[in-house]
Coordinates of C-alpha atoms in Angstrom, one line a residue:
N1 CA 0.0 0.0 0.0
H2 CA 1.1 3.5 -0.7
T3 CA 2.3 5.3 2.5
R4 CA 2.0 9.1 2.4
I5 CA 4.8 11.0 4.2
N6 CA 4.8 14.7 4.7
E7 CA 8.4 15.5 3.8
F8 CA 11.8 14.1 2.6
V9 CA 15.3 15.0 3.8
L10 CA 17.9 15.6 1.1
V11 CA 21.3 14.3 2.5
G12 CA 23.5 14.7 -0.6
F13 CA 26.8 16.5 0.1
K14 CA 26.3 16.4 3.8
S15 CA 29.6 17.3 5.5
Q16 CA 31.2 19.7 7.9
P17 CA 29.6 23.2 8.5
G18 CA 32.5 25.0 6.8
S19 CA 32.1 22.9 3.7
Q20 CA 28.4 23.6 3.7
L21 CA 29.1 27.4 3.7
L22 CA 31.5 26.9 0.8
L23 CA 29.0 24.9 -1.2
S24 CA 26.4 27.6 -0.6
V25 CA 28.6 30.3 -1.8
L26 CA 29.7 28.2 -4.8
F27 CA 26.2 27.3 -5.8
S28 CA 24.9 30.9 -5.3
T29 CA 27.8 32.3 -7.4
M30 CA 27.2 29.9 -10.2
Y31 CA 23.5 30.6 -10.2
I32 CA 24.0 34.3 -10.5
V33 CA 26.5 33.9 -13.3
T34 CA 24.0 31.5 -15.0
V35 CA 21.2 34.0 -14.9
V36 CA 23.3 37.0 -15.9
G37 CA 25.1 35.2 -18.7
N38 CA 21.9 33.8 -20.2
V39 CA 20.0 37.0 -19.9
C40 CA 22.8 38.9 -21.6
M41 CA 22.7 36.3 -24.4
I42 CA 19.0 36.8 -24.8
L43 CA 19.4 40.6 -24.9
I44 CA 22.3 40.4 -27.4
I45 CA 20.2 38.3 -29.8
R46 CA 17.1 40.4 -29.5
M47 CA 18.9 43.7 -29.9
D48 CA 20.8 42.7 -33.1
S49 CA 18.7 42.2 -36.2
N50 CA 21.6 40.4 -37.8
L51 CA 21.1 37.6 -35.3
H52 CA 17.4 37.1 -36.0
T53 CA 18.0 33.8 -37.7
P54 CA 16.9 30.2 -36.9
M55 CA 20.2 29.4 -35.3
Y56 CA 19.9 32.2 -32.8
F57 CA 16.2 31.7 -32.3
F58 CA 17.1 28.3 -30.9
L59 CA 20.0 29.7 -28.9
E60 CA 17.7 32.3 -27.4
N61 CA 15.3 29.6 -26.4
L62 CA 18.1 27.5 -25.0
S63 CA 19.2 30.4 -22.8
T64 CA 15.7 30.8 -21.5
L65 CA 15.5 27.1 -20.8
D66 CA 18.9 27.1 -19.0
I67 CA 17.6 29.8 -16.6
C68 CA 14.5 27.8 -15.8
Y69 CA 16.5 24.5 -15.6
S70 CA 19.0 25.9 -13.1
S71 CA 16.3 27.8 -11.1
V72 CA 14.5 24.6 -10.3
I73 CA 17.6 23.2 -8.5
T74 CA 20.3 25.7 -7.6
P75 CA 18.7 28.4 -5.4
R76 CA 17.1 25.8 -3.1
A77 CA 20.3 23.8 -2.8
A78 CA 22.3 26.9 -2.0
L79 CA 19.8 27.9 0.7
A80 CA 19.8 24.4 2.2
F81 CA 23.6 24.3 2.4
L82 CA 23.6 27.8 4.1
L83 CA 20.8 27.2 6.6
G84 CA 21.2 23.5 7.1
R85 CA 17.5 22.9 6.4
R86 CA 17.5 20.0 4.1
S87 CA 13.8 19.0 4.4
I88 CA 11.5 19.3 1.4
S89 CA 7.8 18.6 1.4
Y90 CA 6.3 15.6 -0.4
N91 CA 4.5 17.9 -2.9
G92 CA 7.6 20.1 -3.2
C93 CA 9.7 17.1 -4.0
A94 CA 7.2 15.9 -6.7
S95 CA 7.1 19.5 -8.2
Q96 CA 10.9 19.7 -8.3
M97 CA 11.2 16.4 -10.0
F98 CA 8.5 17.3 -12.5
F99 CA 10.0 20.6 -13.6
F100 CA 13.6 19.2 -13.5
S101 CA 12.6 16.3 -15.8
L102 CA 10.6 18.7 -18.0
F103 CA 13.5 21.2 -18.6
G104 CA 16.2 18.5 -18.7
T105 CA 14.4 16.4 -21.4
T106 CA 13.5 19.6 -23.3
E107 CA 17.2 20.6 -23.4
A108 CA 18.1 17.2 -24.9
F109 CA 15.6 17.7 -27.7
F110 CA 16.8 21.3 -28.1
L111 CA 20.3 20.2 -28.7
A112 CA 19.1 17.7 -31.3
V113 CA 17.0 20.4 -33.1
M114 CA 20.1 22.7 -33.1
A115 CA 22.2 20.0 -34.6
Y116 CA 19.6 19.5 -37.4
D117 CA 19.6 23.3 -37.9
R118 CA 23.4 23.3 -38.4
F119 CA 23.1 20.2 -40.8
T120 CA 20.6 22.1 -42.9
A121 CA 22.6 25.3 -43.0
I122 CA 25.9 23.6 -44.0
C123 CA 24.7 20.7 -46.1
N124 CA 21.8 22.5 -47.8
P125 CA 22.7 26.2 -47.7
L126 CA 20.6 27.2 -50.8
L127 CA 17.4 25.7 -49.2
Y128 CA 18.2 26.7 -45.7
Q129 CA 15.7 29.6 -45.4
A130 CA 13.0 27.6 -47.1
I131 CA 13.4 24.6 -44.9
M132 CA 14.0 26.3 -41.6
S133 CA 10.9 28.6 -41.8
R134 CA 9.7 30.5 -38.8
R135 CA 6.7 28.1 -38.5
L136 CA 9.0 25.0 -38.5
C137 CA 11.3 26.5 -35.8
V138 CA 8.3 27.3 -33.5
L139 CA 6.9 23.8 -34.1
M140 CA 10.3 22.3 -33.2
V141 CA 10.5 24.3 -29.9
M142 CA 6.9 23.3 -29.0
G143 CA 7.6 19.7 -29.9
S144 CA 10.6 19.7 -27.6
Y145 CA 8.6 21.0 -24.7
L146 CA 5.8 18.5 -25.4
S147 CA 8.3 15.7 -25.4
G148 CA 9.7 17.0 -22.1
C149 CA 6.2 17.2 -20.6
I150 CA 5.4 13.6 -21.6
N151 CA 8.6 12.3 -20.0
C152 CA 8.3 14.3 -16.8
T153 CA 4.7 13.1 -16.4
I154 CA 5.7 9.5 -16.8
Q155 CA 8.7 9.7 -14.5
T156 CA 7.0 11.7 -11.7
G157 CA 3.8 9.6 -11.9
F158 CA 5.7 6.3 -11.7
T159 CA 8.1 7.5 -8.9
F160 CA 5.4 8.9 -6.6
S161 CA 3.2 5.9 -6.9
L162 CA 5.8 4.0 -4.8
S163 CA 5.6 3.4 -1.0
F164 CA 8.2 5.1 1.2
C165 CA 7.3 3.5 4.6
G166 CA 8.5 6.5 6.6
R167 CA 11.9 6.4 5.0
R168 CA 12.6 10.0 4.5
E169 CA 16.2 10.3 3.4
I170 CA 17.1 11.0 -0.2
N171 CA 20.8 10.6 -1.0
H172 CA 21.0 13.7 -3.2
F173 CA 20.9 17.5 -3.1
F174 CA 17.6 17.6 -5.1
C175 CA 14.7 15.2 -5.9
D176 CA 16.2 13.3 -8.7
V177 CA 14.3 10.4 -10.1
A178 CA 16.9 7.7 -9.4
A179 CA 17.6 9.0 -5.8
V180 CA 13.9 9.1 -4.9
I181 CA 13.3 5.6 -6.3
H182 CA 16.2 4.4 -4.2
A183 CA 14.5 5.8 -1.0
S184 CA 11.4 3.7 -1.6
C185 CA 10.6 0.5 0.3
S186 CA 8.6 -0.8 -2.7
D187 CA 9.8 -3.2 -5.3
T188 CA 11.4 -0.7 -7.7
L189 CA 12.3 -3.0 -10.6
V190 CA 9.4 -1.7 -12.8
N191 CA 10.4 1.9 -12.1
E192 CA 14.0 1.3 -12.8
L193 CA 13.1 -0.4 -16.1
V194 CA 10.8 2.5 -17.1
M195 CA 13.5 5.0 -16.2
L196 CA 16.1 3.1 -18.2
A197 CA 13.8 2.6 -21.2
V198 CA 12.3 6.1 -21.4
C199 CA 15.4 8.1 -20.4
G200 CA 17.7 5.8 -22.4
S201 CA 15.6 6.1 -25.5
I202 CA 15.5 9.9 -25.2
I203 CA 19.2 10.2 -24.7
V204 CA 20.2 7.7 -27.3
G205 CA 17.6 9.0 -29.8
T206 CA 18.5 12.6 -29.5
A207 CA 22.2 11.8 -29.5
L208 CA 21.8 9.8 -32.7
V209 CA 20.2 12.8 -34.4
V210 CA 23.1 14.9 -33.3
F211 CA 25.8 12.5 -34.4
I212 CA 24.2 11.7 -37.7
S213 CA 23.8 15.4 -38.4
Y214 CA 27.4 16.0 -37.6
G215 CA 28.5 13.0 -39.6
Y216 CA 27.0 14.7 -42.7
I217 CA 28.4 18.1 -41.6
I218 CA 32.0 16.7 -41.3
I219 CA 31.7 15.1 -44.8
T220 CA 30.5 18.4 -46.3
I221 CA 33.2 20.4 -44.6
V222 CA 35.9 18.1 -45.8
Q223 CA 34.7 18.6 -49.4
M224 CA 34.6 22.4 -49.2
P225 CA 37.1 23.9 -51.6
S226 CA 38.5 26.8 -49.5
A227 CA 40.0 26.9 -46.1
E228 CA 38.0 30.0 -45.2
S229 CA 34.7 28.2 -45.9
R230 CA 35.8 25.2 -43.8
H231 CA 36.9 27.5 -40.9
K232 CA 33.6 29.4 -41.0
A233 CA 31.5 26.1 -41.0
V234 CA 33.5 24.7 -38.1
S235 CA 33.2 27.9 -36.1
T236 CA 29.4 27.7 -36.2
C237 CA 29.4 24.1 -35.0
S238 CA 32.2 23.9 -32.5
S239 CA 30.4 25.6 -29.6
H240 CA 27.3 23.4 -30.1
M241 CA 29.4 20.3 -30.1
V242 CA 31.1 21.2 -26.8
T243 CA 27.7 21.7 -25.2
V244 CA 26.5 18.4 -26.7
C245 CA 29.4 16.4 -25.3
L246 CA 29.1 17.9 -21.8
F247 CA 25.3 17.4 -21.6
F248 CA 24.9 14.0 -23.2
G249 CA 28.0 12.6 -21.5
T250 CA 26.8 13.4 -18.0
A251 CA 23.2 12.5 -18.7
F252 CA 24.1 9.1 -20.2
F253 CA 26.3 8.3 -17.2
T254 CA 23.5 9.1 -14.8
Y255 CA 20.3 7.8 -16.4
A256 CA 20.9 5.6 -19.5
Q257 CA 22.9 2.8 -17.9
P258 CA 21.6 -0.2 -15.9
G259 CA 21.8 0.2 -12.1
A260 CA 21.6 4.0 -12.1
A261 CA 18.7 4.0 -9.6
S262 CA 20.4 1.6 -7.2
S263 CA 23.7 3.5 -6.9
P264 CA 22.9 7.3 -6.5
N265 CA 26.2 8.1 -4.7
K266 CA 28.3 8.1 -7.8
S267 CA 25.9 10.5 -9.6
N268 CA 25.8 13.1 -6.9
T269 CA 28.9 14.9 -8.0
I270 CA 28.4 14.4 -11.7
S271 CA 24.9 15.7 -11.5
V272 CA 26.3 19.1 -10.5
F273 CA 27.6 19.4 -14.0
Y274 CA 24.3 19.1 -15.9
T275 CA 22.2 20.9 -13.3
V276 CA 24.5 23.8 -12.4
V277 CA 27.7 24.0 -14.4
I278 CA 26.4 23.4 -18.0
P279 CA 23.7 26.1 -17.8
M280 CA 26.3 28.5 -16.5
L281 CA 28.9 27.6 -19.2
N282 CA 26.6 27.7 -22.2
P283 CA 26.5 31.5 -22.7
F284 CA 30.4 31.6 -22.5
I285 CA 30.8 28.7 -24.9
Y286 CA 28.5 30.3 -27.5
T287 CA 30.0 33.7 -27.0
L288 CA 33.7 32.9 -27.0
R289 CA 33.6 30.5 -29.9
N290 CA 31.2 32.5 -32.1
R291 CA 32.4 35.5 -34.1
E292 CA 28.9 36.8 -34.8
V293 CA 27.9 36.9 -31.1
K294 CA 31.3 38.4 -30.2
G295 CA 30.9 41.1 -32.9
S296 CA 27.4 41.9 -31.8
L297 CA 28.5 42.1 -28.1
K298 CA 31.3 44.6 -29.0
K299 CA 28.8 46.6 -31.0
Q300 CA 26.3 46.8 -28.1
L301 CA 29.1 47.7 -25.6
K302 CA 30.2 50.6 -27.9
K303 CA 26.6 51.9 -28.0

């Protein structure tokens, strides 16, 4: 029978008081940098008409998503480290899991969509504007959010149908699916299989879209006649590839391998990267490795 408890206790990264203060400062700083960096990216894109293209439309939406994604986890974790209050209500835990799964899954689909956009721009440049119409771009963004909503509904629904039998401790710093499943006293085999099947198919499916797109991109770049054309093509893809490797590498390690739910300890540290570090780094990756964004930023600063 399902046992309803009022709250959970998040025990991830529980250590000495001095370390807790350091973690709080570190998480708070990274969150501020995340918000400021992504807001600046959004403003740069909106203020420069030269950046009103499909590529930057997706990048603007990625920045908005990163702010939401980080906001679900980081402020609460920083406050918990500072005050030592690690309890989270049952409904609060369910809500955090729902929105974390929503934004995390949506980001995976966004990265796949952005890879397809680069494939179209480099492999079919003459048809790029016709293929990547405004309508298609909006539909791709909406489809990404819809996919995220389906996944988070499945994951949250299955997880909170479990019994917890008064066991309140979750070995994580937020209500991650695997950690909450591990805290249950029910038979969790079905939940683990669902998590592995759904998350694994999403990660592998979106990663395949990315790698197939970049396979064609690499072939096209190699066949380009001039070094300048090759350099320009590489510069528009390199930042996206860095983000893809960081995001999919950590996500696969955490969710898409057998036994992920039964061993949450090893995912505590690595989960910091995809929940806190990657949303913070994205604006810098896309700014420092993109001449158009750097040029627009210099122009706006001069104004």
